[in-house]
């Protein structure tokens, strides 16, 4: 089973690249973030024509998350992160796919920091940790996949000294991520590649992709029941080099049979 996460940075403007990647990579489950489309503008038809069932939670102009499943329909179990009934941002959706709980998330960026946006990021992180605490020891295999907008360690960022005041690398953000991991979650990329400089995002400016000046901010975390099945993990880096790309590349894991 292959599960991927991909911040598409606009589902409609990046649809040709998404469909091309789906055809090439053939992931079984895909978590998409930053749809930047209201619910009614999601391109359901082309996605289904590509052989994928889909659920999504759209939002006009920004945010938005979706779960795609090859050859079957995802069984939606949640589409709002618990803990704040007044939060209207579309940042979380959850489904059961072939016995695996798949949580797709788009954690807030938080810039500028400090400030209200950074406060919202940390509060959202607290809500995620509260929800994750009920999943980490579940006997049901679970993955929390998405754009976390956090570089956990210096190895995860090109020239970390330039990012010390950024919300994605501030101590509070990194501490929150590590607190989440300490619940018992497995960081799949770092587990498979403990010492490698692996990036999932490259800015559009200053030839960041060409210079490999990237960040690792897209993560797939596995609960205790699923971690033993981790077979491989990686990034389809070349997708970032296609014409009119997202600034992220698809990040994926493969799982051994149960």
Coordinates of C-alpha atoms in Angstrom, one line a residue:
X1 CA 0.0 0.0 0.0
X2 CA 1.4 3.4 -1.0
X3 CA 0.2 6.5 0.8
X4 CA 1.3 10.0 -0.3
X5 CA 0.8 13.6 0.8
X6 CA 1.0 16.5 -1.7
X7 CA 0.4 20.2 -1.1
X8 CA -0.8 21.1 -4.6
X9 CA -1.0 24.9 -4.1
X10 CA -4.2 25.2 -6.1
X11 CA -6.0 22.1 -7.3
X12 CA -7.4 23.5 -10.5
X13 CA -4.3 25.3 -11.7
X14 CA -2.1 22.2 -10.9
X15 CA -4.6 19.6 -12.1
X16 CA -2.6 18.5 -15.2
X17 CA 0.5 17.9 -13.0
X18 CA -1.6 16.1 -10.4
X19 CA -3.2 13.8 -13.0
X20 CA 0.2 13.1 -14.6
X21 CA 1.7 12.2 -11.3
X22 CA -1.2 9.9 -10.3
X23 CA -0.8 8.0 -13.6
X24 CA 3.0 7.7 -13.1
X25 CA 3.1 6.9 -9.4
X26 CA -0.2 5.2 -8.9
X27 CA -0.4 5.8 -5.1
X28 CA -3.2 4.0 -3.3
X29 CA -4.1 6.9 -1.0
X30 CA -3.3 10.6 -1.6
X31 CA -3.7 13.4 1.0
X32 CA -4.0 16.8 -0.8
X33 CA -3.6 20.2 0.9
X34 CA -4.1 23.9 -0.1
X35 CA -6.8 23.2 -2.7
X36 CA -7.6 26.9 -2.9
X37 CA -11.1 26.1 -4.2
X38 CA -14.6 26.2 -2.8
X39 CA -16.4 23.0 -2.3
X40 CA -18.3 23.2 -5.6
X41 CA -15.2 24.0 -7.7
X42 CA -13.3 20.9 -6.8
X43 CA -12.5 18.9 -10.0
X44 CA -14.3 15.7 -8.9
X45 CA -14.9 14.5 -12.5
X46 CA -11.3 14.4 -13.7
X47 CA -10.1 12.8 -10.4
X48 CA -12.8 10.0 -10.7
X49 CA -11.9 9.5 -14.4
X50 CA -8.3 8.9 -13.2
X51 CA -9.6 6.0 -11.1
X52 CA -9.8 7.6 -7.7
X53 CA -12.6 7.9 -5.2
X54 CA -12.4 11.2 -3.3
X55 CA -13.7 13.3 -0.4
X56 CA -12.8 16.9 0.1
X57 CA -13.3 19.9 2.2
X58 CA -12.9 23.1 0.1
X59 CA -12.5 26.7 0.9
X60 CA -12.5 29.7 -1.3
X61 CA -9.1 31.2 -2.2
X62 CA -7.0 29.3 0.3
X63 CA -6.7 26.2 2.5
X64 CA -8.7 23.0 1.6
X65 CA -7.9 19.3 2.0
X66 CA -8.8 16.1 0.2
X67 CA -8.3 12.4 0.4
X68 CA -8.1 10.4 -2.9
X69 CA -8.2 6.5 -2.9
X70 CA -7.4 4.4 -5.9
X71 CA -10.1 2.0 -7.0
X72 CA -12.4 2.5 -4.0
X73 CA -14.3 5.1 -2.0
X74 CA -12.8 6.6 1.2
X75 CA -15.1 6.2 4.2
X76 CA -15.2 9.6 5.7
X77 CA -14.9 9.7 9.5
X78 CA -14.2 13.3 10.3
X79 CA -13.8 16.6 8.5
X80 CA -13.1 19.1 11.3
X81 CA -10.3 18.9 13.9
X82 CA -12.0 18.8 17.3
X83 CA -11.4 21.5 19.9
X84 CA -12.7 24.8 18.4
X85 CA -16.3 24.9 17.0
X86 CA -15.6 28.5 15.8
X87 CA -12.7 27.6 13.5
X88 CA -14.0 27.7 10.0
X89 CA -10.7 27.1 8.2
X90 CA -10.7 23.9 6.0
X91 CA -7.5 22.2 7.4
X92 CA -8.4 18.6 8.4
X93 CA -10.2 15.6 6.9
X94 CA -10.1 12.0 8.0
X95 CA -11.2 8.7 6.4
X96 CA -10.8 4.9 6.7
X97 CA -9.2 3.3 3.7
X98 CA -8.6 -0.5 3.6
X99 CA -8.6 -0.7 7.4
X100 CA -6.2 2.3 7.8
X101 CA -7.3 5.6 9.4
X102 CA -5.9 8.4 7.2
X103 CA -5.8 11.9 8.7
X104 CA -5.0 14.6 6.1
X105 CA -4.0 17.9 7.6
X106 CA -2.8 21.4 6.6
X107 CA -1.3 23.0 9.7
X108 CA -1.3 26.8 9.7
X109 CA 1.8 28.6 8.5
X110 CA 1.9 31.0 11.4
X111 CA 3.8 34.0 9.9
X112 CA 4.4 36.7 10.9
X113 CA 5.6 35.5 14.2
X114 CA 5.0 36.5 16.9
X115 CA 1.4 37.6 16.3
X116 CA -2.2 36.3 16.0
X117 CA -1.4 34.0 13.1
X118 CA 1.4 32.4 15.1
X119 CA -0.9 32.0 18.2
X120 CA -3.5 30.3 15.9
X121 CA -0.8 27.9 14.7
X122 CA 0.2 26.9 18.2
X123 CA -3.4 26.5 19.3
X124 CA -4.1 24.4 16.2
X125 CA -1.1 22.3 17.1
X126 CA -2.5 21.8 20.6
X127 CA -5.8 20.6 19.1
X128 CA -4.0 18.2 16.8
X129 CA -2.0 16.8 19.7
X130 CA -5.2 16.2 21.7
X131 CA -6.8 14.4 18.8
X132 CA -3.6 12.4 18.0
X133 CA -3.4 11.3 21.6
X134 CA -6.6 9.2 21.0
X135 CA -5.1 7.7 17.9
X136 CA -1.5 6.8 18.7
X137 CA -2.3 3.8 20.8
X138 CA -5.4 2.7 18.8
X139 CA -5.2 -0.9 17.5
X140 CA -6.4 0.5 14.2
X141 CA -3.4 1.5 11.9
X142 CA -3.3 5.3 11.6
X143 CA -1.3 7.8 9.5
X144 CA -1.4 11.6 10.0
X145 CA -0.2 13.0 6.7
X146 CA 0.1 16.5 5.4
X147 CA 1.8 19.8 5.3
X148 CA 2.8 20.5 8.9
X149 CA 4.6 23.8 8.1
X150 CA 7.3 22.7 10.5
X151 CA 11.0 21.8 9.9
X152 CA 11.7 19.5 12.9
X153 CA 15.5 19.8 12.9
X154 CA 18.4 21.7 11.3
X155 CA 18.9 18.9 8.8
X156 CA 15.4 19.6 7.5
X157 CA 16.2 23.1 6.2
X158 CA 18.7 24.6 3.9
X159 CA 20.8 27.2 5.8
X160 CA 18.8 27.0 9.0
X161 CA 20.4 30.2 10.3
X162 CA 18.2 32.1 7.9
X163 CA 15.0 30.7 9.3
X164 CA 15.5 31.2 13.1
X165 CA 12.7 33.8 13.3
X166 CA 10.3 32.1 10.9
X167 CA 7.1 30.5 12.3
X168 CA 8.1 27.3 10.5
X169 CA 11.3 27.0 12.5
X170 CA 10.8 28.9 15.7
X171 CA 11.5 26.9 18.9
X172 CA 7.8 26.8 19.8
X173 CA 6.8 25.2 16.5
X174 CA 9.6 22.6 16.7
X175 CA 8.9 21.9 20.3
X176 CA 5.2 21.3 19.4
X177 CA 6.2 18.8 16.6
X178 CA 8.5 16.9 18.9
X179 CA 5.9 16.8 21.6
X180 CA 3.6 15.2 19.1
X181 CA 6.2 12.7 18.1
X182 CA 6.8 11.9 21.8
X183 CA 3.3 10.6 22.0
X184 CA 4.6 7.6 20.1
X185 CA 4.3 8.6 16.5
X186 CA 6.9 7.5 13.9
X187 CA 8.3 10.1 11.5
X188 CA 8.4 7.9 8.4
X189 CA 10.9 9.8 6.3
X190 CA 13.4 10.3 9.1
X191 CA 13.0 6.7 10.2
X192 CA 13.9 5.4 6.7
X193 CA 16.6 8.1 6.1
X194 CA 18.0 9.1 9.4
X195 CA 20.9 11.2 8.2
X196 CA 19.8 12.3 4.7
X197 CA 19.0 15.9 3.7
X198 CA 15.6 15.4 2.2
X199 CA 13.4 18.3 1.2
X200 CA 9.7 18.4 0.3
X201 CA 9.3 22.1 -0.5
X202 CA 11.3 24.6 -2.6
X203 CA 10.4 28.3 -2.9
X204 CA 9.6 29.7 -6.3
X205 CA 12.2 32.5 -5.8
X206 CA 16.0 32.6 -6.2
X207 CA 16.2 29.3 -8.1
X208 CA 15.6 27.5 -4.9
X209 CA 14.7 24.2 -6.6
X210 CA 17.7 24.4 -8.9
X211 CA 20.0 25.0 -5.9
X212 CA 18.2 22.4 -3.8
X213 CA 17.6 25.1 -1.2
X214 CA 14.6 23.4 0.3
X215 CA 12.7 22.5 3.4
X216 CA 11.2 19.3 4.8
X217 CA 7.7 20.4 6.0
X218 CA 5.5 17.6 4.7
X219 CA 5.3 14.6 7.0
X220 CA 3.6 11.2 7.3
X221 CA 3.4 10.1 11.0
X222 CA 2.5 6.5 11.8
X223 CA 0.9 5.3 15.0
X224 CA 2.2 2.3 17.0
X225 CA 0.0 -0.2 15.2
X226 CA 1.1 1.0 11.7
X227 CA 4.8 1.8 12.2
X228 CA 6.0 -1.9 12.0
X229 CA 4.6 -2.1 8.5
X230 CA 6.7 0.8 7.2
X231 CA 8.6 -0.5 4.2
X232 CA 9.9 2.6 2.5
X233 CA 9.5 6.4 2.3
X234 CA 10.6 9.1 -0.1
X235 CA 9.9 12.2 -2.1
X236 CA 9.0 12.4 -5.8
X237 CA 11.4 15.4 -6.1
X238 CA 11.3 15.6 -9.9
X239 CA 7.6 16.6 -9.9
X240 CA 8.7 20.0 -8.5
X241 CA 10.7 20.5 -11.7
X242 CA 7.7 20.1 -14.0
X243 CA 6.1 23.0 -15.9
X244 CA 3.9 25.2 -13.7
X245 CA 4.5 23.1 -10.5
X246 CA 3.4 23.4 -7.0
X247 CA 6.2 24.5 -4.7
X248 CA 5.9 21.2 -2.9
X249 CA 6.7 17.7 -4.1
X250 CA 4.7 14.5 -3.3
X251 CA 6.0 12.7 -0.2
X252 CA 5.1 9.1 0.2
X253 CA 5.4 5.8 2.2
X254 CA 4.9 2.2 1.2
X255 CA 3.5 -0.3 3.7
X256 CA 4.0 -4.0 4.0
X257 CA 0.8 -6.1 4.1
X258 CA -0.8 -6.5 7.5

